[in-house]
CSV table of C-alpha atoms and ligand atoms in Angstrom, one decimal:
chain,number,residue,atom,x,y,z
A,1,MET,CA,-6.9,4.3,16.6
A,2,ILE,CA,-9.6,4.8,14.1
A,3,ASN,CA,-12.9,3.3,15.1
A,4,THR,CA,-15.7,2.9,12.6
A,5,GLU,CA,-19.0,1.0,12.4
A,6,LEU,CA,-17.1,-1.7,10.6
A,7,CYS,CA,-14.9,-2.2,13.6
A,8,GLU,CA,-17.9,-2.3,15.9
A,9,MET,CA,-19.8,-4.8,13.8
A,10,LEU,CA,-17.0,-7.2,13.2
A,11,GLY,CA,-15.0,-6.8,16.4
A,12,ILE,CA,-11.8,-5.8,14.6
A,13,LYS,CA,-9.3,-3.2,15.8
A,14,HIS,CA,-8.8,-1.4,12.5
A,15,PRO,CA,-11.2,-0.6,9.6
A,16,ILE,CA,-9.4,-2.8,7.1
A,17,ILE,CA,-10.2,-6.0,5.3
A,18,GLN,CA,-7.5,-8.2,3.7
A,19,ALA,CA,-9.1,-9.1,0.4
A,20,GLY,CA,-9.8,-12.7,-0.7
A,21,MET,CA,-7.6,-13.5,-3.7
A,22,GLY,CA,-8.6,-16.8,-5.2
A,23,PRO,CA,-7.9,-19.1,-6.8
A,24,PHE,CA,-4.6,-18.5,-5.1
A,25,GLY,CA,-4.4,-19.3,-1.4
A,26,THR,CA,-4.4,-16.7,1.3
A,27,ASN,CA,-4.2,-19.2,4.1
A,28,LYS,CA,-1.1,-17.8,5.8
A,29,LEU,CA,-1.8,-14.3,4.9
A,30,CYS,CA,-5.2,-14.5,6.6
A,31,ILE,CA,-3.6,-15.6,9.9
A,32,ALA,CA,-1.1,-12.7,9.8
A,33,THR,CA,-3.7,-10.1,8.9
A,34,ALA,CA,-6.3,-11.3,11.5
A,35,ASN,CA,-3.5,-11.2,14.1
A,36,ALA,CA,-2.7,-7.7,13.0
A,37,GLY,CA,-6.2,-6.6,14.0
A,38,VAL,CA,-7.9,-6.4,10.6
A,39,LEU,CA,-10.4,-8.8,9.1
A,40,GLY,CA,-8.4,-11.7,7.5
A,41,LEU,CA,-10.1,-13.5,4.6
A,42,ILE,CA,-9.4,-17.1,3.5
A,43,SER,CA,-9.8,-17.5,-0.3
A,44,SER,CA,-11.6,-20.7,-1.2
A,45,SER,CA,-11.9,-21.0,-4.9
A,46,GLY,CA,-8.5,-22.6,-5.2
A,47,VAL,CA,-10.1,-25.8,-3.9
A,48,ASN,CA,-11.8,-26.2,-7.3
A,49,SER,CA,-8.6,-25.8,-9.3
A,50,ARG,CA,-7.3,-29.4,-9.0
A,51,ASP,CA,-7.7,-30.3,-12.6
A,52,THR,CA,-7.4,-27.0,-14.4
A,53,MET,CA,-4.5,-25.4,-12.4
A,54,PRO,CA,-2.6,-28.2,-10.7
A,55,GLU,CA,0.3,-26.0,-9.7
A,56,ILE,CA,-2.0,-23.6,-7.9
A,57,TYR,CA,-3.9,-26.4,-6.4
A,58,LYS,CA,-0.9,-28.1,-4.9
A,59,TYR,CA,0.3,-24.8,-3.5
A,60,PHE,CA,-3.2,-23.9,-2.2
A,61,ILE,CA,-3.6,-27.2,-0.2
A,62,GLY,CA,0.1,-27.4,0.8
A,63,THR,CA,0.1,-24.1,2.8
A,64,ALA,CA,-2.7,-25.6,4.9
A,65,GLY,CA,-1.0,-29.0,5.3
A,66,ALA,CA,-3.6,-30.8,3.2
A,67,THR,CA,-2.6,-33.5,0.7
A,68,LEU,CA,-3.7,-34.8,-2.7
A,69,ASP,CA,-5.7,-37.5,-0.9
A,70,ASP,CA,-8.0,-35.0,0.8
A,71,ASP,CA,-11.3,-34.2,-0.8
A,72,LYS,CA,-12.7,-30.7,-0.9
A,73,PRO,CA,-14.5,-30.6,2.5
A,74,ALA,CA,-11.4,-32.2,4.1
A,75,VAL,CA,-9.1,-29.6,2.6
A,76,LEU,CA,-11.3,-26.8,3.7
A,77,GLU,CA,-11.6,-28.2,7.2
A,78,LYS,CA,-7.8,-28.2,7.5
A,79,ILE,CA,-7.6,-24.6,6.3
A,80,PHE,CA,-10.3,-23.5,8.8
A,81,ARG,CA,-8.6,-25.4,11.6
A,82,GLN,CA,-5.1,-24.0,10.8
A,83,THR,CA,-6.5,-20.4,10.7
A,84,PHE,CA,-8.3,-20.9,13.9
A,85,GLU,CA,-5.2,-22.3,15.7
A,86,GLY,CA,-3.0,-19.6,14.2
A,87,THR,CA,-5.2,-16.8,15.4
A,88,ARG,CA,-6.0,-18.3,18.8
A,89,GLU,CA,-3.5,-16.3,20.9
A,90,LYS,CA,-4.3,-12.9,19.4
A,91,ARG,CA,-8.0,-13.6,19.1
A,92,GLY,CA,-7.9,-12.7,15.4
A,93,ILE,CA,-11.2,-12.3,13.5
A,94,PHE,CA,-11.4,-14.0,10.1
A,95,GLY,CA,-13.8,-14.9,7.3
A,96,LEU,CA,-14.1,-16.8,4.1
A,97,ASN,CA,-14.3,-15.4,0.5
A,98,ALA,CA,-16.7,-17.5,-1.7
A,99,LEU,CA,-17.5,-17.0,-5.3
A,100,VAL,CA,-21.2,-17.2,-5.9
A,101,ALA,CA,-21.4,-16.8,-9.7
A,102,THR,CA,-24.3,-18.7,-11.2
A,103,GLU,CA,-21.9,-21.3,-12.8
A,104,GLU,CA,-20.2,-21.7,-9.5
A,105,ARG,CA,-23.3,-22.5,-7.5
A,106,GLY,CA,-22.5,-26.1,-6.8
A,107,ASN,CA,-19.0,-25.3,-5.7
A,108,ALA,CA,-20.2,-22.4,-3.6
A,109,GLU,CA,-22.6,-24.7,-1.7
A,110,VAL,CA,-19.8,-27.2,-0.9
A,111,ILE,CA,-17.6,-24.3,0.4
A,112,ILE,CA,-20.2,-22.5,2.4
A,113,ASP,CA,-21.5,-25.8,3.9
A,114,ALA,CA,-18.0,-26.7,5.0
A,115,ALA,CA,-17.6,-23.4,6.7
A,116,ILE,CA,-21.0,-23.8,8.5
A,117,LYS,CA,-20.1,-27.3,9.6
A,118,ALA,CA,-16.7,-26.2,11.0
A,119,ARG,CA,-18.4,-23.5,13.1
A,120,GLU,CA,-21.1,-25.8,14.3
A,121,ASP,CA,-18.5,-28.4,15.4
A,122,ASN,CA,-16.6,-25.8,17.4
A,123,PRO,CA,-18.2,-23.0,19.3
A,124,GLU,CA,-14.9,-21.2,19.8
A,125,MET,CA,-14.4,-21.2,16.1
A,126,LYS,CA,-17.8,-19.7,15.7
A,127,GLU,CA,-16.8,-16.7,17.9
A,128,ARG,CA,-13.9,-15.7,15.6
A,129,PHE,CA,-14.7,-17.2,12.2
A,130,ARG,CA,-17.3,-14.4,11.9
A,131,VAL,CA,-17.7,-13.5,8.3
A,132,MET,CA,-18.9,-14.9,5.0
A,133,PHE,CA,-17.7,-12.7,2.2
A,134,THR,CA,-19.5,-13.5,-1.2
A,135,SER,CA,-18.5,-12.1,-4.6
A,136,ALA,CA,-18.9,-12.3,-8.3
A,137,GLY,CA,-22.6,-13.1,-8.3
A,138,ASP,CA,-26.2,-12.3,-7.2
A,139,PRO,CA,-26.4,-12.2,-3.4
A,140,MET,CA,-30.2,-12.9,-3.4
A,141,PRO,CA,-30.1,-16.7,-3.2
A,142,TRP,CA,-27.6,-16.8,-0.4
A,143,GLY,CA,-29.1,-14.8,2.5
A,144,GLU,CA,-31.0,-17.6,4.2
A,145,LYS,CA,-28.1,-20.0,4.3
A,146,ILE,CA,-25.5,-17.4,5.4
A,147,LYS,CA,-27.4,-15.4,7.8
A,148,GLY,CA,-29.2,-18.5,9.1
A,149,ALA,CA,-25.9,-19.8,10.1
A,150,GLY,CA,-25.1,-16.7,12.1
A,151,PHE,CA,-22.4,-15.2,9.9
A,152,LYS,CA,-21.9,-11.5,9.3
A,153,TRP,CA,-22.4,-11.2,5.6
A,154,ILE,CA,-20.3,-9.0,3.3
A,155,HIS,CA,-20.9,-8.9,-0.5
A,156,VAL,CA,-18.8,-7.0,-3.1
A,157,VAL,CA,-20.4,-5.0,-5.9
A,158,PRO,CA,-19.1,-2.8,-8.8
A,159,SER,CA,-22.2,-0.6,-9.1
A,160,VAL,CA,-25.0,1.3,-7.2
A,161,LYS,CA,-27.5,-1.2,-8.8
A,162,GLY,CA,-25.5,-4.1,-7.2
A,163,ALA,CA,-25.4,-2.3,-3.8
A,164,LEU,CA,-29.2,-1.8,-3.8
A,165,ARG,CA,-29.6,-5.5,-4.6
A,166,CYS,CA,-27.4,-6.3,-1.6
A,167,GLN,CA,-29.6,-4.1,0.6
A,168,LYS,CA,-32.7,-6.0,-0.6
A,169,ALA,CA,-30.9,-9.4,0.1
A,170,GLY,CA,-30.1,-8.4,3.7
A,171,VAL,CA,-26.3,-8.1,3.3
A,172,ASP,CA,-24.6,-6.6,6.5
A,173,VAL,CA,-21.7,-4.8,4.8
A,174,ILE,CA,-21.2,-3.8,1.2
A,175,VAL,CA,-17.8,-3.5,-0.5
A,176,ALA,CA,-17.8,-1.1,-3.5
A,177,SER,CA,-15.1,-2.3,-5.8
A,178,GLY,CA,-13.6,0.2,-8.3
A,179,HIS,CA,-11.9,-0.4,-11.6
A,180,GLU,CA,-8.4,0.2,-10.1
A,181,GLY,CA,-8.6,-3.1,-8.3
A,182,GLY,CA,-6.6,-6.3,-9.1
A,183,PHE,CA,-7.8,-9.3,-11.1
A,184,HIS,CA,-11.5,-9.4,-12.0
A,185,THR,CA,-13.1,-6.1,-12.9
A,186,ALA,CA,-16.7,-5.4,-13.9
A,187,TRP,CA,-17.9,-5.5,-17.6
A,188,GLU,CA,-19.0,-1.9,-17.2
A,189,PRO,CA,-16.4,-0.6,-14.7
A,190,VAL,CA,-16.5,2.6,-12.6
A,191,HIS,CA,-13.5,3.8,-10.6
A,192,SER,CA,-13.4,4.1,-6.8
A,193,MET,CA,-13.5,7.9,-6.7
A,194,VAL,CA,-16.9,7.9,-8.3
A,195,LEU,CA,-18.3,4.5,-7.2
A,196,LEU,CA,-17.5,4.7,-3.5
A,197,PRO,CA,-19.4,8.0,-2.7
A,198,ALA,CA,-22.2,7.0,-5.1
A,199,VAL,CA,-22.7,3.8,-3.2
A,200,VAL,CA,-22.5,5.6,0.2
A,201,GLU,CA,-25.1,8.1,-1.0
A,202,ALA,CA,-27.4,5.4,-2.3
A,203,LEU,CA,-27.3,3.6,1.0
A,204,ALA,CA,-27.6,6.7,3.2
A,205,GLY,CA,-29.8,6.1,6.2
A,206,SER,CA,-29.8,2.3,5.7
A,207,GLY,CA,-27.3,1.6,8.5
A,208,ILE,CA,-25.3,-0.6,6.1
A,209,PRO,CA,-21.5,0.2,6.3
A,210,VAL,CA,-19.8,0.6,2.9
A,211,VAL,CA,-16.2,-0.4,2.4
A,212,GLY,CA,-14.0,0.9,-0.5
A,213,ALA,CA,-11.9,-1.5,-2.6
A,214,GLY,CA,-9.7,-0.8,-5.6
A,215,GLY,CA,-6.6,1.4,-5.2
A,216,PHE,CA,-6.4,1.5,-1.4
A,217,CYS,CA,-3.0,0.7,-0.1
A,218,ASP,CA,-1.8,3.1,2.6
A,219,GLY,CA,-2.9,5.7,5.1
A,220,LYS,CA,-3.5,8.4,2.5
A,221,THR,CA,-6.0,6.2,0.6
A,222,LEU,CA,-7.6,4.9,3.9
A,223,ALA,CA,-8.1,8.5,5.0
A,224,ALA,CA,-9.6,9.4,1.6
A,225,ALA,CA,-12.0,6.5,1.8
A,226,LEU,CA,-13.2,7.6,5.2
A,227,ALA,CA,-13.6,11.1,4.0
A,228,LEU,CA,-15.8,9.8,1.1
A,229,GLY,CA,-18.1,8.2,3.7
A,230,ALA,CA,-16.7,4.7,3.8
A,231,ALA,CA,-16.5,2.7,7.0
A,232,GLY,CA,-13.2,1.1,5.9
A,233,VAL,CA,-11.2,-0.2,3.0
A,234,GLN,CA,-10.4,-3.6,1.5
A,235,MET,CA,-6.9,-4.1,0.2
A,236,GLY,CA,-5.8,-6.9,-2.1
A,237,THR,CA,-2.7,-5.9,-4.1
A,238,ARG,CA,-1.1,-4.3,-1.0
A,239,PHE,CA,-1.5,-7.4,1.2
A,240,LEU,CA,-0.3,-9.6,-1.7
A,241,ALA,CA,3.1,-8.0,-1.4
A,242,THR,CA,3.7,-8.7,2.3
A,243,LYS,CA,6.2,-11.1,4.0
A,244,GLU,CA,3.5,-13.6,5.1
A,245,SER,CA,1.5,-13.6,1.8
A,246,ASP,CA,1.2,-17.0,0.2
A,247,PHE,CA,1.9,-15.6,-3.3
A,248,ALA,CA,4.9,-16.9,-5.2
A,249,PRO,CA,8.1,-14.8,-4.9
A,250,LEU,CA,8.0,-13.8,-8.6
A,251,TRP,CA,4.6,-12.4,-8.1
A,252,LYS,CA,5.3,-10.4,-4.9
A,253,ASP,CA,8.6,-9.1,-6.4
A,254,SER,CA,6.8,-8.1,-9.6
A,255,VAL,CA,4.3,-6.0,-7.7
A,256,VAL,CA,7.1,-4.3,-5.8
A,257,LYS,CA,8.9,-3.6,-9.1
A,258,ALA,CA,5.8,-2.3,-10.9
A,259,LYS,CA,6.2,1.3,-12.1
A,260,ASP,CA,3.9,4.1,-13.4
A,261,ARG,CA,1.1,2.6,-15.5
A,262,GLY,CA,2.1,-0.8,-14.4
A,263,THR,CA,-1.1,-2.7,-15.1
A,264,LEU,CA,-3.4,-3.4,-18.0
A,265,VAL,CA,-6.8,-5.0,-18.6
A,266,ALA,CA,-7.2,-8.2,-20.6
A,267,ARG,CA,-9.3,-11.3,-20.4
A,268,GLY,CA,-9.2,-13.4,-17.2
A,269,PHE,CA,-11.3,-16.6,-16.8
A,270,VAL,CA,-14.8,-15.1,-16.6
A,271,GLY,CA,-14.3,-11.7,-18.0
A,272,PRO,CA,-12.1,-8.6,-17.8
A,273,ALA,CA,-9.2,-8.8,-15.4
A,274,ARG,CA,-6.4,-6.4,-14.4
A,275,TRP,CA,-2.9,-7.8,-14.8
A,276,LEU,CA,0.6,-6.6,-14.1
A,277,ARG,CA,1.9,-5.1,-17.4
A,278,THR,CA,4.6,-7.6,-18.6
A,279,GLU,CA,5.5,-9.0,-22.0
A,280,PRO,CA,3.2,-12.0,-21.5
A,281,SER,CA,0.3,-9.9,-20.4
A,282,GLN,CA,0.7,-7.5,-23.3
A,283,ARG,CA,0.6,-10.5,-25.7
A,284,HIS,CA,-2.4,-11.7,-23.8
A,285,ALA,CA,-4.1,-8.2,-24.2
A,286,GLU,CA,-3.5,-8.3,-28.0
A,287,ARG,CA,-5.0,-11.8,-28.2
A,288,THR,CA,-8.0,-10.6,-26.0
A,289,LEU,CA,-8.6,-7.7,-28.5
A,290,GLN,CA,-8.7,-10.2,-31.4
A,291,MET,CA,-10.5,-13.1,-29.8
A,292,SER,CA,-12.6,-11.7,-26.9
A,293,PRO,CA,-13.2,-8.0,-27.8
A,294,GLY,CA,-16.3,-7.8,-25.5
A,295,VAL,CA,-13.7,-7.4,-22.7
A,296,TYR,CA,-13.0,-3.9,-24.1
A,297,LEU,CA,-16.6,-3.1,-25.2
A,298,GLY,CA,-18.3,-3.9,-21.9
A,299,LYS,CA,-20.2,-6.8,-23.6
A,300,PRO,CA,-19.9,-10.2,-22.1
A,301,ASP,CA,-18.7,-12.7,-24.7
A,302,ASP,CA,-20.5,-16.0,-25.2
A,303,PHE,CA,-18.1,-18.2,-23.3
A,304,ALA,CA,-18.6,-21.0,-25.7
A,305,THR,CA,-17.3,-19.0,-28.7
A,306,ILE,CA,-14.0,-17.9,-27.1
A,307,PRO,CA,-11.2,-19.8,-28.8
A,308,SER,CA,-9.7,-22.4,-26.5
A,309,GLU,CA,-6.2,-21.2,-27.1
A,310,LEU,CA,-7.0,-17.9,-25.2
A,311,ILE,CA,-8.3,-19.8,-22.2
A,312,ILE,CA,-5.4,-22.3,-22.3
A,313,GLY,CA,-3.0,-19.4,-22.5
A,314,GLU,CA,-4.4,-18.0,-19.2
A,315,LEU,CA,-4.1,-21.3,-17.4
A,316,GLU,CA,-0.5,-21.7,-18.6
A,317,GLY,CA,0.3,-18.2,-17.6
A,318,LEU,CA,-1.0,-18.7,-14.1
A,319,ASN,CA,0.7,-22.1,-13.6
A,320,ALA,CA,4.0,-20.6,-14.9
A,321,VAL,CA,4.1,-18.2,-12.0
A,322,PHE,CA,4.7,-21.1,-9.7
A,323,ASP,CA,7.6,-22.3,-11.8
A,324,GLY,CA,9.1,-18.8,-11.8
A,325,ASP,CA,8.9,-18.7,-15.6
A,326,GLU,CA,8.8,-14.9,-16.4
A,327,ASP,CA,8.4,-15.4,-20.1
A,328,VAL,CA,5.0,-17.0,-19.7
A,329,ALA,CA,3.8,-15.9,-16.3
A,330,LEU,CA,0.5,-13.9,-15.9
A,331,MET,CA,0.2,-12.1,-12.6
A,332,ALA,CA,-2.9,-10.1,-11.5
A,333,ALA,CA,-2.6,-6.9,-9.5
A,334,GLY,CA,-4.3,-3.6,-9.1
A,335,GLU,CA,-3.2,-0.1,-10.3
A,336,CYS,CA,-1.9,0.6,-6.8
A,337,ALA,CA,1.0,-1.8,-7.6
A,338,GLN,CA,2.9,1.3,-8.7
A,339,ARG,CA,2.6,2.7,-5.2
A,340,VAL,CA,3.8,-0.5,-3.5
A,341,THR,CA,7.5,-0.4,-3.0
A,342,ASP,CA,8.3,-2.9,-0.3
A,343,LEU,CA,7.4,-6.2,1.3
A,344,PRO,CA,6.6,-5.4,5.0
A,345,SER,CA,5.0,-7.9,7.4
A,346,ALA,CA,1.2,-7.7,7.7
A,347,GLU,CA,1.6,-6.2,11.2
A,348,GLU,CA,4.0,-3.4,10.0
A,349,LEU,CA,1.8,-2.6,7.1
A,350,VAL,CA,-1.4,-2.3,9.2
A,351,GLN,CA,0.3,-0.2,11.9
A,352,ARG,CA,1.8,2.3,9.5
A,353,THR,CA,-1.4,2.5,7.4
A,354,VAL,CA,-3.5,3.3,10.4
A,355,SER,CA,-1.0,5.7,12.0
A,356,GLU,CA,-0.6,7.6,8.7
A,357,ALA,CA,-4.4,7.8,8.2
A,358,SER,CA,-4.8,9.0,11.8
A,359,GLU,CA,-2.1,11.6,11.4
A,360,ILE,CA,-3.7,12.9,8.2
A,361,LEU,CA,-7.2,13.0,9.7
A,362,THR,CA,-5.9,14.8,12.8
A,363,ASN,CA,-3.9,17.4,10.9
A,364,LEU,CA,-6.4,18.1,8.1
A,365,PRO,CA,-8.6,20.5,10.0
A,366,GLN,CA,-5.6,22.5,11.2
A,367,ARG,CA,-4.1,22.6,7.7
A,368,LEU,CA,-7.3,23.5,5.9
A,369,LEU,CA,-9.8,25.0,8.3
A,370,ALA,CA,-7.7,27.4,10.4
B,401,FMN,C1,-4.5,-11.8,-7.3
B,401,FMN,C2,-5.9,-11.3,-7.0
B,401,FMN,C3,-6.9,-12.3,-6.9
B,401,FMN,C4,-8.2,-11.9,-6.6
B,401,FMN,N1,-9.2,-12.9,-6.5
B,401,FMN,C5,-10.4,-12.5,-5.9
B,401,FMN,C6,-11.4,-13.5,-5.6
B,401,FMN,O1,-11.1,-14.7,-5.8
B,401,FMN,N2,-12.5,-13.1,-5.1
B,401,FMN,C7,-12.8,-11.8,-4.9
B,401,FMN,O2,-13.9,-11.4,-4.4
B,401,FMN,N3,-11.9,-10.8,-5.2
B,401,FMN,C8,-10.7,-11.2,-5.7
B,401,FMN,N4,-9.8,-10.2,-6.0
B,401,FMN,C9,-10.1,-8.8,-5.8
B,401,FMN,C10,-9.8,-8.4,-4.3
B,401,FMN,O3,-10.6,-9.1,-3.5
B,401,FMN,C11,-9.9,-6.9,-4.0
B,401,FMN,O4,-11.3,-6.5,-4.2
B,401,FMN,C12,-9.0,-6.1,-4.9
B,401,FMN,O5,-7.7,-6.6,-4.9
B,401,FMN,C13,-9.0,-4.7,-4.3
B,401,FMN,O6,-8.2,-3.8,-5.2
B,401,FMN,P1,-6.7,-3.6,-5.0
B,401,FMN,O7,-6.0,-4.7,-5.7
B,401,FMN,O8,-6.4,-2.3,-5.6
B,401,FMN,O9,-6.4,-3.6,-3.5
B,401,FMN,C14,-8.5,-10.6,-6.3
B,401,FMN,C15,-7.4,-9.6,-6.4
B,401,FMN,C16,-6.2,-10.0,-6.7
B,401,FMN,C17,-5.1,-8.9,-6.8
């Protein structure tokens, strides 16, 4: 057993967070990871994909038993209830990932309000639906609503500057997300080996636990994060490739098959994104270089000037995953895909990650300090 301040604060058994991975659903995955003793996160942004990514939307609502007749609050309510019921026996702890980018403000309000209502309607839900995890935006406007409702609040940042802003906003736990990570990356990215200790140092004495994200996928990397001063890790790509994960079979298998240098960065919706290296993603990277070069220069493009064919190509690429069309499919994943070689259950994955990390941490002093 490894016990950290993250475990104490959230009431989880192991210092691991299963990442939110919207707009794709993580409804079933969240139940499996929460039952395995880590923090499970529901991804919410799929609820806004009805018109733009109909395949993703249908899949997202389908795994929670919702239908096309349900409106957003009704879909979310079904997801929360399903997660609550699915984690009842093992008393799993879960949370919700909500994007709070400025342009998403209206959508974020609907999502967070639905979560607050679900908890208010059911005191037992409140006990285990403990966390609001916000990302992709400024935390400052959200503190009153989230903390006022009694959530533990986690926010993800790509920089020390972002971490200090979280401290000011009253965030309870900060996730430092390095450039290795899957899907959206920062405009001016820093890798985990530099970012994580820098954020830990910047927050020293604050009492705010820091969690590493980007590249963490096993006991070795968990032990390394703890050695760098983290209170735990968040894993996205690794949990994507598990038996219970809601991701399409083509996507999971492609992560498992990824080899050395198996990812690349190209445009993805709102900015740079890390994709599995495939023929479609290499074509997409070439188009990005021509039509949205800011992705590679660290300069946000003016969204209005990006040619629509680039954006349409991304939407088609994501929808194609669900049809199993490898010639068009675009699949996001982190660099650690090259270290993912199987599709375990969430429980198996958590157990082996924690025992490997414990063994490393136990043996290191003997190995090095004797
Ligand atoms: C397919 C995919 C979708 C993601 N979507 C989101 C998202 O909607 N919100 C978010 O905060 N992070 C998102 N992320 C980032 C993860 O939350 C996490 O920080 C990242 O996967 C960690 O790096 P790793 O992939 O090396 O584990 C996504 C990651 C992946 C792989």
